[in-house]
Short mmCIF file of C-alpha atoms in Angstrom, two decimals:
data_model
loop_
_atom_site.label_atom_id
_atom_site.label_comp_id
_atom_site.label_asym_id
_atom_site.label_seq_id
_atom_site.Cartn_x
_atom_site.Cartn_y
_atom_site.Cartn_z
CA MET A 1 -17.96 -26.68 30.01
CA ILE A 2 -21.56 -25.77 29.20
CA ASN A 3 -20.54 -22.33 28.02
CA GLN A 4 -17.15 -23.18 26.61
CA ASN A 5 -18.05 -21.57 23.30
CA LEU A 6 -18.54 -18.22 25.03
CA ILE A 7 -15.10 -17.82 26.61
CA HIS A 8 -11.57 -19.12 26.17
CA THR A 9 -9.18 -19.26 29.11
CA PHE A 10 -5.45 -19.89 28.99
CA THR A 11 -2.27 -19.19 30.93
CA GLN A 12 0.95 -18.19 29.20
CA ASN A 13 4.12 -16.55 30.48
CA GLY A 14 2.60 -16.59 33.98
CA ILE A 15 -0.43 -14.55 32.87
CA SER A 16 -3.93 -16.03 33.07
CA ILE A 17 -6.37 -14.65 30.52
CA ALA A 18 -10.05 -15.01 29.66
CA LEU A 19 -11.14 -14.05 26.15
CA ASP A 20 -14.83 -13.32 25.82
CA VAL A 21 -15.39 -14.74 22.36
CA HIS A 22 -18.26 -12.61 21.09
CA SER A 23 -17.37 -9.23 22.60
CA GLY A 24 -13.63 -9.61 22.05
CA ALA A 25 -13.02 -8.46 25.62
CA VAL A 26 -9.79 -9.69 27.19
CA HIS A 27 -9.57 -10.06 30.97
CA VAL A 28 -6.39 -10.74 32.93
CA LEU A 29 -7.24 -12.91 35.92
CA ASP A 30 -5.66 -13.79 39.24
CA PRO A 31 -5.65 -17.51 40.16
CA LEU A 32 -8.90 -17.20 42.13
CA SER A 33 -10.84 -15.45 39.36
CA LEU A 34 -9.46 -17.91 36.79
CA ALA A 35 -10.81 -20.84 38.82
CA LEU A 36 -14.08 -18.99 39.32
CA VAL A 37 -14.54 -18.12 35.63
CA GLU A 38 -13.98 -21.75 34.70
CA ALA A 39 -16.53 -22.77 37.34
CA MET A 40 -19.00 -20.17 36.06
CA ALA A 41 -18.68 -21.66 32.59
CA ARG A 42 -20.20 -24.86 33.93
CA LEU A 43 -23.29 -23.11 35.32
CA ASP A 44 -26.59 -22.59 33.56
CA MET A 45 -27.25 -19.12 32.15
CA PRO A 46 -28.36 -16.58 33.19
CA LEU A 47 -25.87 -16.31 36.03
CA PRO A 48 -27.22 -15.34 39.48
CA PRO A 49 -26.08 -11.98 40.94
CA GLN A 50 -24.71 -13.71 44.03
CA CYS A 51 -22.20 -16.55 44.08
CA PRO A 52 -23.93 -19.87 44.79
CA ASP A 53 -23.11 -20.97 48.35
CA SER A 54 -21.81 -24.36 47.31
CA LEU A 55 -19.38 -22.81 44.83
CA ALA A 56 -18.17 -20.23 47.37
CA ARG A 57 -17.42 -23.02 49.84
CA GLU A 58 -15.89 -25.55 47.45
CA LEU A 59 -13.63 -23.49 45.17
CA GLY A 60 -10.67 -23.84 47.52
CA TYR A 61 -10.26 -20.15 48.35
CA PRO A 62 -11.52 -18.10 51.34
CA GLU A 63 -15.27 -17.77 50.94
CA ALA A 64 -15.26 -13.97 51.27
CA ASP A 65 -12.65 -13.68 48.52
CA VAL A 66 -14.67 -15.93 46.21
CA ARG A 67 -17.79 -13.80 46.72
CA GLU A 68 -15.77 -10.64 46.08
CA ALA A 69 -14.36 -12.06 42.83
CA TRP A 70 -17.84 -13.21 41.82
CA GLU A 71 -19.10 -9.63 42.14
CA GLU A 72 -16.34 -8.40 39.85
CA LEU A 73 -16.96 -11.09 37.25
CA TYR A 74 -20.72 -10.65 37.46
CA SER A 75 -20.32 -6.94 36.73
CA LEU A 76 -18.46 -7.86 33.54
CA TYR A 77 -21.19 -10.35 32.67
CA GLU A 78 -23.81 -7.62 33.13
CA ALA A 79 -21.74 -5.22 31.02
CA GLY A 80 -21.71 -7.70 28.13
CA THR A 81 -17.99 -8.44 28.24
CA LEU A 82 -18.06 -11.90 29.83
CA PHE A 83 -20.16 -14.86 28.64
CA SER A 84 -21.69 -12.47 26.12
CA PRO A 85 -24.11 -14.06 23.65
CA ASP A 86 -23.40 -14.53 19.96
CA ASP A 87 -24.99 -11.74 17.99
CA TYR A 88 -22.71 -12.04 14.97
CA ALA A 89 -24.73 -14.87 13.47
CA PRO A 90 -27.33 -12.48 11.94
CA PHE A 91 -24.53 -10.88 9.92
CA ALA A 92 -23.86 -14.22 8.25
CA SER A 93 -27.20 -14.04 6.47
CA LYS A 94 -26.22 -10.67 4.99
CA MET A 95 -23.29 -12.11 3.11
CA VAL A 96 -24.15 -10.99 -0.37
CA PRO A 97 -21.53 -10.87 -3.13
CA SER A 98 -19.41 -7.72 -3.03
CA PRO A 99 -17.87 -5.70 -5.83
CA VAL A 100 -14.38 -6.86 -6.77
CA LYS A 101 -11.88 -4.57 -5.09
CA ALA A 102 -8.58 -6.44 -5.24
CA MET A 103 -6.70 -8.31 -7.93
CA CYS A 104 -3.63 -10.51 -7.91
CA LEU A 105 -1.91 -10.04 -11.26
CA HIS A 106 0.21 -13.02 -12.30
CA VAL A 107 2.88 -11.11 -14.17
CA ALA A 108 4.83 -14.28 -14.87
CA HIS A 109 4.17 -17.97 -14.50
CA ASP A 110 7.88 -18.40 -14.26
CA CYS A 111 10.55 -17.87 -11.64
CA ASN A 112 14.30 -17.60 -11.31
CA LEU A 113 14.22 -19.67 -8.11
CA ARG A 114 13.16 -23.26 -7.51
CA CYS A 115 12.00 -23.13 -3.89
CA ALA A 116 11.27 -26.63 -2.64
CA TYR A 117 7.96 -25.77 -0.97
CA CYS A 118 6.55 -23.47 -3.68
CA PHE A 119 2.75 -23.86 -3.86
CA ALA A 120 2.96 -22.56 -7.44
CA GLY A 121 5.04 -25.47 -8.71
CA THR A 122 8.21 -23.31 -8.74
CA GLY A 123 6.36 -20.59 -10.58
CA ALA A 124 4.73 -22.48 -13.42
CA TYR A 125 1.51 -23.33 -11.53
CA HIS A 126 1.75 -26.89 -12.79
CA GLY A 127 1.37 -25.67 -16.38
CA GLY A 128 3.73 -24.21 -18.94
CA ARG A 129 6.05 -21.35 -18.03
CA SER A 130 4.76 -18.10 -19.48
CA ALA A 131 4.84 -14.33 -19.16
CA MET A 132 1.86 -11.98 -19.17
CA PRO A 133 1.73 -9.75 -22.25
CA ILE A 134 1.40 -6.03 -21.48
CA GLU A 135 -1.96 -5.86 -23.27
CA THR A 136 -3.27 -8.58 -20.95
CA GLY A 137 -2.18 -6.57 -17.93
CA LYS A 138 -4.03 -3.51 -19.19
CA ARG A 139 -7.17 -5.50 -19.93
CA ALA A 140 -7.00 -6.92 -16.41
CA ILE A 141 -7.14 -3.36 -15.06
CA ASP A 142 -10.19 -2.71 -17.27
CA TYR A 143 -11.74 -5.90 -15.86
CA LEU A 144 -11.14 -4.78 -12.29
CA ILE A 145 -12.71 -1.38 -12.94
CA HIS A 146 -15.69 -3.04 -14.64
CA HIS A 147 -16.36 -5.40 -11.72
CA SER A 148 -15.61 -2.89 -8.95
CA ALA A 149 -19.00 -1.17 -9.24
CA GLY A 150 -19.07 1.77 -6.83
CA ARG A 151 -15.90 0.95 -4.96
CA ARG A 152 -13.34 3.70 -5.26
CA ASN A 153 -10.26 2.17 -3.65
CA LEU A 154 -8.85 -0.72 -5.66
CA GLU A 155 -5.80 -2.84 -5.01
CA VAL A 156 -3.51 -4.64 -7.44
CA ASP A 157 -0.77 -7.01 -6.30
CA PHE A 158 1.97 -7.82 -8.79
CA PHE A 159 2.68 -11.47 -8.24
CA GLY A 160 4.13 -14.51 -9.93
CA GLY A 161 6.14 -16.60 -10.18
CA GLU A 162 8.55 -13.73 -9.93
CA PRO A 163 6.99 -10.44 -11.07
CA LEU A 164 10.33 -8.73 -11.70
CA LEU A 165 10.74 -11.10 -14.65
CA GLY A 166 8.06 -8.90 -16.20
CA PHE A 167 9.16 -5.52 -14.89
CA PRO A 168 8.24 -3.61 -18.11
CA LEU A 169 4.66 -4.84 -17.67
CA VAL A 170 4.61 -3.69 -14.04
CA ARG A 171 5.65 -0.18 -15.08
CA GLU A 172 3.17 -0.04 -17.96
CA VAL A 173 0.24 -1.34 -15.92
CA VAL A 174 0.86 1.13 -13.09
CA ALA A 175 0.93 4.02 -15.57
CA TYR A 176 -2.17 2.72 -17.35
CA ALA A 177 -4.15 2.34 -14.13
CA ARG A 178 -3.12 5.80 -12.93
CA SER A 179 -4.28 7.26 -16.27
CA LEU A 180 -7.79 5.90 -15.63
CA GLU A 181 -8.21 7.02 -12.02
CA LYS A 182 -9.79 10.41 -12.66
CA GLU A 183 -12.10 9.27 -15.46
CA HIS A 184 -13.50 6.38 -13.41
CA ASN A 185 -13.23 7.96 -9.94
CA LYS A 186 -10.94 5.19 -8.74
CA ARG A 187 -7.81 5.18 -6.65
CA PHE A 188 -5.35 2.34 -7.16
CA ARG A 189 -3.00 1.00 -4.56
CA PHE A 190 -0.23 -1.29 -5.77
CA THR A 191 1.78 -3.94 -3.98
CA ILE A 192 4.43 -6.37 -5.16
CA THR A 193 5.85 -9.65 -3.91
CA THR A 194 9.42 -10.38 -4.99
CA ASN A 195 12.27 -12.77 -4.29
CA GLY A 196 14.68 -9.89 -4.87
CA VAL A 197 17.05 -11.64 -7.26
CA LEU A 198 16.50 -9.10 -10.06
CA LEU A 199 16.40 -5.99 -7.86
CA ASP A 200 18.60 -3.11 -8.99
CA ASP A 201 18.63 0.63 -8.32
CA GLU A 202 16.07 1.36 -11.03
CA LYS A 203 13.60 -1.23 -9.74
CA ILE A 204 14.12 -0.21 -6.11
CA ASP A 205 13.37 3.43 -6.99
CA PHE A 206 10.24 2.43 -8.88
CA ILE A 207 8.97 0.09 -6.16
CA ASN A 208 9.53 2.63 -3.40
CA ARG A 209 7.78 5.31 -5.43
CA GLU A 210 4.77 3.34 -6.69
CA MET A 211 4.17 0.38 -4.38
CA HIS A 212 2.14 0.99 -1.24
CA ASN A 213 3.50 -2.20 0.26
CA VAL A 214 6.19 -4.66 -0.75
CA VAL A 215 6.66 -8.25 0.33
CA LEU A 216 10.30 -9.35 0.37
CA SER A 217 10.61 -13.13 0.27
CA LEU A 218 13.50 -14.62 2.26
CA ASP A 219 13.48 -17.31 4.92
CA GLY A 220 15.98 -16.18 7.55
CA ARG A 221 19.43 -17.48 8.39
CA PRO A 222 21.56 -18.20 5.30
CA GLU A 223 21.73 -21.95 5.88
CA VAL A 224 17.95 -22.11 6.43
CA ASN A 225 17.18 -20.00 3.36
CA ASP A 226 19.60 -21.67 0.98
CA ARG A 227 18.44 -25.16 1.89
CA VAL A 228 15.07 -24.54 0.24
CA ARG A 229 15.29 -21.28 -1.74
CA ARG A 230 17.63 -22.17 -4.57
CA ARG A 231 18.35 -20.97 -8.08
CA VAL A 232 17.86 -23.11 -11.15
CA ASP A 233 21.48 -24.28 -10.85
CA GLY A 234 20.92 -25.35 -7.24
CA SER A 235 22.86 -22.53 -5.59
CA GLY A 236 21.40 -20.50 -2.73
CA CYS A 237 20.22 -16.90 -3.10
CA TYR A 238 20.70 -15.45 0.41
CA ALA A 239 24.05 -13.70 -0.09
CA ASP A 240 22.84 -12.03 -3.27
CA VAL A 241 19.38 -11.01 -2.07
CA LEU A 242 19.89 -9.81 1.51
CA PRO A 243 21.89 -6.65 0.67
CA LYS A 244 19.35 -5.73 -2.02
CA PHE A 245 16.51 -6.00 0.49
CA GLN A 246 18.48 -3.95 3.02
CA LYS A 247 19.05 -1.23 0.43
CA LEU A 248 15.38 -1.21 -0.61
CA VAL A 249 14.17 -0.94 2.99
CA GLU A 250 16.72 1.72 3.94
CA GLN A 251 15.53 3.90 1.06
CA ARG A 252 11.89 2.97 1.57
CA ARG A 253 11.86 4.32 5.12
CA LYS A 254 12.51 7.78 3.65
CA SER A 255 9.80 7.43 0.98
CA GLU A 256 6.07 8.13 0.99
CA ASN A 257 5.45 4.37 1.08
CA PRO A 258 7.28 3.11 4.16
CA GLN A 259 5.31 -0.14 4.46
CA TYR A 260 7.14 -3.38 3.76
CA TYR A 261 7.75 -6.71 5.32
CA VAL A 262 10.26 -9.47 5.01
CA ARG A 263 8.30 -12.66 4.60
CA GLY A 264 9.77 -16.08 5.30
CA THR A 265 8.46 -19.62 5.47
CA PHE A 266 9.42 -22.07 8.18
CA THR A 267 9.42 -25.82 7.69
CA ARG A 268 10.31 -28.84 9.80
CA TYR A 269 13.94 -27.96 8.97
CA ASN A 270 13.83 -24.85 11.18
CA LEU A 271 11.44 -25.42 14.04
CA ASP A 272 13.66 -22.90 15.87
CA PHE A 273 12.25 -20.21 13.56
CA ALA A 274 12.42 -17.54 16.28
CA GLU A 275 16.12 -17.48 15.43
CA ASP A 276 15.21 -16.55 11.86
CA VAL A 277 12.99 -13.72 13.08
CA LEU A 278 15.88 -12.51 15.23
CA HIS A 279 18.24 -12.87 12.28
CA PHE A 280 16.07 -10.51 10.25
CA TYR A 281 15.89 -8.09 13.17
CA ARG A 282 19.68 -8.03 13.51
CA ALA A 283 19.93 -7.47 9.75
CA GLY A 284 17.94 -4.25 10.12
CA PHE A 285 14.37 -5.35 9.40
CA ASP A 286 11.64 -4.43 11.88
CA GLN A 287 8.62 -5.72 9.92
CA VAL A 288 8.86 -9.49 9.78
CA SER A 289 6.56 -12.36 8.94
CA VAL A 290 7.78 -15.94 9.19
CA GLU A 291 4.93 -18.30 8.42
CA PRO A 292 4.42 -22.08 8.57
CA VAL A 293 4.73 -24.01 5.34
CA VAL A 294 1.49 -25.61 4.16
CA ALA A 295 2.38 -28.75 2.26
CA PRO A 296 1.31 -32.37 1.79
CA ALA A 297 2.28 -34.47 4.81
CA ASP A 298 4.48 -36.77 2.71
CA THR A 299 6.84 -34.00 1.63
CA PRO A 300 10.18 -33.96 3.50
CA TYR A 301 9.73 -30.38 4.75
CA SER A 302 6.05 -30.50 5.78
CA LEU A 303 4.65 -29.73 9.23
CA THR A 304 2.59 -32.51 10.78
CA GLU A 305 0.89 -33.29 14.09
CA GLU A 306 4.15 -34.48 15.64
CA HIS A 307 5.70 -31.03 15.13
CA LEU A 308 2.93 -29.10 16.89
CA PRO A 309 4.38 -29.17 20.46
CA ALA A 310 7.73 -27.85 19.25
CA ILE A 311 6.06 -25.09 17.22
CA TYR A 312 3.85 -24.09 20.17
CA ALA A 313 6.94 -23.79 22.37
CA GLU A 314 8.76 -21.77 19.73
CA TYR A 315 5.86 -19.35 19.30
CA GLU A 316 5.82 -18.81 23.08
CA ARG A 317 9.59 -18.26 23.05
CA LEU A 318 9.23 -15.76 20.21
CA ALA A 319 6.52 -13.88 22.13
CA LYS A 320 8.92 -13.46 25.06
CA ILE A 321 11.69 -12.34 22.70
CA LEU A 322 9.41 -9.64 21.28
CA LEU A 323 8.55 -8.47 24.79
CA ASP A 324 12.25 -8.30 25.68
CA ILE A 325 13.05 -6.25 22.57
CA ARG A 326 10.18 -3.83 23.16
CA GLY A 327 11.05 -3.67 26.86
CA LYS A 328 14.38 -2.18 25.83
CA GLY A 329 12.59 0.57 23.91
CA GLU A 330 13.28 -1.02 20.53
CA TRP A 331 10.72 -2.21 18.00
CA LEU A 332 10.10 -5.44 16.13
CA ASN A 333 6.76 -6.29 14.58
CA PHE A 334 5.89 -9.94 13.96
CA PHE A 335 2.84 -10.03 11.72
CA HIS A 336 1.23 -13.14 13.13
CA PHE A 337 1.31 -11.62 16.61
CA MET A 338 -0.64 -8.52 15.58
CA VAL A 339 -4.02 -8.13 17.23
CA ASP A 340 -6.21 -5.07 17.70
CA LEU A 341 -8.12 -5.30 20.97
CA GLU A 342 -9.69 -1.87 20.58
CA GLN A 343 -11.54 -2.33 17.31
CA GLY A 344 -10.19 -4.76 14.78
CA PRO A 345 -11.82 -5.66 11.49
CA CYS A 346 -15.49 -4.98 10.81
CA ALA A 347 -18.05 -7.72 11.29
CA ILE A 348 -18.05 -8.70 7.63
CA LYS A 349 -14.28 -9.19 7.55
CA ARG A 350 -14.41 -11.20 10.75
CA LEU A 351 -16.93 -13.61 9.31
CA ARG A 352 -15.52 -14.00 5.82
CA GLY A 353 -11.81 -13.26 5.95
CA CYS A 354 -9.74 -12.53 2.87
CA GLY A 355 -12.62 -12.24 0.41
CA CYS A 356 -11.17 -14.57 -2.21
CA GLY A 357 -13.49 -15.44 -5.08
CA ASN A 358 -15.77 -12.60 -4.12
CA GLU A 359 -14.03 -9.26 -3.67
CA TYR A 360 -10.59 -10.58 -4.59
CA VAL A 361 -9.55 -12.47 -7.74
CA ALA A 362 -6.37 -13.58 -9.48
CA VAL A 363 -5.60 -13.21 -13.19
CA THR A 364 -3.24 -15.57 -15.04
CA PRO A 365 -0.89 -14.59 -17.90
CA ASP A 366 -3.55 -15.86 -20.32
CA GLY A 367 -6.25 -13.68 -18.78
CA ASP A 368 -8.11 -16.43 -16.94
CA VAL A 369 -9.72 -15.41 -13.64
CA TYR A 370 -9.46 -17.55 -10.49
CA PRO A 371 -10.67 -17.02 -6.89
CA CYS A 372 -7.11 -16.26 -5.73
CA HIS A 373 -3.50 -17.04 -6.55
CA GLN A 374 -3.63 -20.35 -4.70
CA PHE A 375 -6.56 -21.60 -6.79
CA VAL A 376 -4.79 -20.92 -10.08
CA GLY A 377 -4.43 -24.09 -12.13
CA LEU A 378 -6.87 -26.14 -10.04
CA ASP A 379 -9.38 -27.95 -12.22
CA GLY A 380 -12.89 -26.57 -12.03
CA TRP A 381 -12.00 -23.32 -10.27
CA LYS A 382 -11.65 -20.95 -13.21
CA MET A 383 -14.20 -18.18 -12.62
CA GLY A 384 -14.05 -16.13 -15.78
CA SER A 385 -11.94 -14.32 -18.34
CA ILE A 386 -10.77 -10.75 -18.70
CA TRP A 387 -11.32 -10.98 -22.46
CA ASP A 388 -15.10 -11.22 -22.29
CA LEU A 389 -15.44 -9.62 -18.81
CA SER A 390 -17.05 -12.83 -17.56
CA LEU A 391 -17.22 -13.72 -13.85
CA ASP A 392 -19.05 -16.80 -12.57
CA GLU A 393 -21.64 -15.24 -10.28
CA THR A 394 -22.68 -18.63 -8.88
CA LYS A 395 -19.15 -19.36 -7.68
CA LYS A 396 -18.83 -15.77 -6.44
CA ALA A 397 -21.99 -16.07 -4.37
CA ASP A 398 -20.76 -19.35 -2.92
CA PHE A 399 -17.52 -17.72 -1.75
CA ALA A 400 -19.54 -14.81 -0.34
CA ARG A 401 -21.54 -17.24 1.79
CA ALA A 402 -18.47 -19.13 3.06
CA THR A 403 -18.40 -17.56 6.51
CA VAL A 404 -17.35 -19.02 9.85
CA TYR A 405 -21.02 -19.88 10.40
CA ASP A 406 -21.01 -21.85 7.17
CA LYS A 407 -18.01 -23.96 8.22
CA PRO A 408 -19.00 -26.60 10.79
CA GLU A 409 -15.55 -26.81 12.40
CA CYS A 410 -15.44 -23.03 12.83
CA GLN A 411 -18.86 -22.46 14.38
CA LYS A 412 -17.80 -23.51 17.88
CA CYS A 413 -14.19 -22.36 17.71
CA TRP A 414 -13.15 -19.59 20.10
CA ALA A 415 -10.72 -18.14 17.54
CA LYS A 416 -13.16 -17.86 14.64
CA PHE A 417 -13.28 -14.07 14.67
CA TYR A 418 -9.49 -13.88 14.43
CA CYS A 419 -8.85 -16.33 11.58
CA SER A 420 -12.23 -15.81 9.86
CA GLY A 421 -12.44 -19.38 8.64
CA GLY A 422 -8.92 -19.97 7.45
CA CYS A 423 -7.54 -20.04 3.91
CA ASN A 424 -10.19 -21.36 1.51
CA ALA A 425 -7.55 -22.68 -0.89
CA ASN A 426 -5.77 -24.61 1.86
CA ASN A 427 -9.14 -25.86 3.09
CA LEU A 428 -9.87 -27.20 -0.38
CA GLN A 429 -6.46 -28.75 -0.93
CA TYR A 430 -6.16 -30.45 2.46
CA GLY A 431 -9.77 -30.83 3.59
CA GLY A 432 -11.48 -31.40 0.25
CA SER A 433 -13.78 -28.38 0.58
CA ILE A 434 -13.40 -24.64 1.08
CA ARG A 435 -15.57 -25.18 4.17
CA THR A 436 -13.31 -27.75 5.84
CA PRO A 437 -10.47 -26.08 7.73
CA ASN A 438 -7.00 -27.58 7.78
CA ARG A 439 -6.54 -28.79 11.37
CA ILE A 440 -2.84 -28.02 11.65
CA SER A 441 -3.39 -24.50 10.35
CA CYS A 442 -6.19 -24.07 12.90
CA GLU A 443 -4.06 -25.25 15.82
CA LEU A 444 -1.19 -22.95 14.87
CA GLU A 445 -3.55 -20.01 14.42
CA LYS A 446 -5.02 -20.54 17.88
CA LYS A 447 -1.55 -20.60 19.44
CA ARG A 448 -0.59 -17.40 17.61
CA VAL A 449 -3.73 -15.61 18.82
CA GLU A 450 -2.96 -16.66 22.39
CA CYS A 451 0.59 -15.32 22.01
CA ALA A 452 -0.66 -12.04 20.53
CA ILE A 453 -3.13 -11.53 23.37
CA MET A 454 -0.51 -12.46 25.97
CA ILE A 455 1.84 -9.82 24.54
CA LYS A 456 -0.91 -7.21 24.86
CA ALA A 457 -1.56 -8.30 28.44
CA ALA A 458 2.11 -8.27 29.40
CA GLU A 459 2.56 -4.78 27.94
CA ALA A 460 -0.54 -3.55 29.78
CA LEU A 461 0.66 -4.95 33.11
CA VAL A 462 4.05 -3.22 33.00
CA MET B 1 -10.95 -4.26 40.33
CA LYS B 2 -8.94 -6.43 42.66
CA HIS B 3 -9.12 -9.78 40.87
CA VAL B 4 -9.63 -8.87 37.20
CA LYS B 5 -8.04 -6.37 34.80
CA THR B 6 -9.80 -5.77 31.47
CA LEU B 7 -7.49 -4.78 28.61
CA ASN B 8 -10.02 -3.31 26.18
CA LYS B 9 -19.00 -5.92 19.71
CA LYS B 10 -21.40 -0.90 12.80
#
C-alpha cells in the first residue's frame, strides 16, 4: 500500500479496526469500509472528496453504499483522524538530554533464588556477589539530587538481585531521602521489586507504608514457577512465596499506596500463559503482568520465531478471557493490554520510551552508574560514578537522541508510538546496537497493541 | 455514522 505507514488495519475477535498511526485515532469498520480503507491506502494523496467511479464500481459492494462509506471516511480524513500526516518528526530534533529523574538502586548483587532465565546472572550480574553498603546508598541519593536539576519528583527503585537481602539499607535510604526533601525541594517516590522469599510482617508493613508501587515476582501456576524459579538448593519457591504476596496485597489495598502488580515471565515451557494469568486472578490478584522471556535463542527456555504463532493465539485468547471477566462486572488488569486512546504519553515519551541512560540510570553496589539495570556489567557501558558525581554526557546525549526516528526499523512501523523504540538493552544484546530492535520483541509488541485496541473496541461496542 | 465508529495528536 502506498500509504501503509499512515494506517494499520486488522481484524480480531470479529472486529475490524483501522488505527490512524499519527493521530492515534481508532476506527471500528464494517466489512465495506474496511475494504474501502484498504483501497484508499493505495491511492495517491490528497484524496478526492468523491469516490473515484472505478473504485465505486469494482469494490464488490453496491455502488451507492460504497459512495456513502467514502463520504464517512473522507470526513475523517478531513478531520485529521485518517491518513493523517506525520508531524511528530519535528519533535525528534528537540531530543536534548534531560535531568536525571529516576534511579534503579542495586541494593544487592546477590539473590536467594537461581532463576534459570535471570538476565542478571542469578543476581551477580556476571561479577562477584556483593551487597551495597548503606553509605553508598546515601551517596546515590545525593547523586540523583545533584543530577536532577530542576525536577522535583524523583523516583528510586530498590532492585537487585534481591533487595530484601539488604533491607536495612532500604530503610536507611528511604529515611535519608525523606530528610532531604524539604531542603532540596524534591519529592521522592519509592518502588521495590522482590521475589518475596524474605517477606515477613515487618517488611510488609514497611513496603506498604513507604513504597508507591511494588513488583512481586512470581511466574504463575506452581509447576510453571518452580520449574524455573528455584532456590539455591534446587527447590521451588511457589508454596512459600504465594501466601506472603497474598498477605502483602490484602493489606496494601487498605493502605495509602494501593499500587502493586504480580509480575511473571513466560517461556517456551508455558506458551499457555493465559492460564498463569488466570491462576493469579483466582489467587486474588487483579494487577498482573506476565511477560515474554528475552533470552539467547540457544537457551532451552527461549522464545524463537517458531513460537510466534502459538503466542499470538494465546494473546488473543487472553484478550477474550479479560473481556469475559469484565463482562461479568469483575476486574482484571493485564499490563501489556493497557492502552490509553484518549491521551496517552506525551510526545517526548512516545518517541523515546523509558529514558534509560538519559533521565534514568542504575547504580551498582560499588557506586558505578549504568544506563539501566540491564546494562549493568556490560563492557563499555559504565556512564559514571556516584563518588565523583561523574556522568558521561556524550553517552547521555546519545541515549537522548535514540528516538523511533533514529532507529531505521522503527521509522515505518505502525506501532512505534506504542513501544517507543523497544528496550535499548535488548536491542544492544540481540541486535548489536541500541538502535536495532529485537524482531521477536517487536512482533509480540505489535500483537499486544492489537489485542489492547480490540479490547477497547469490544468494550465500546457493548 | 453508518459504516464507521470512532473510539477516541502539547
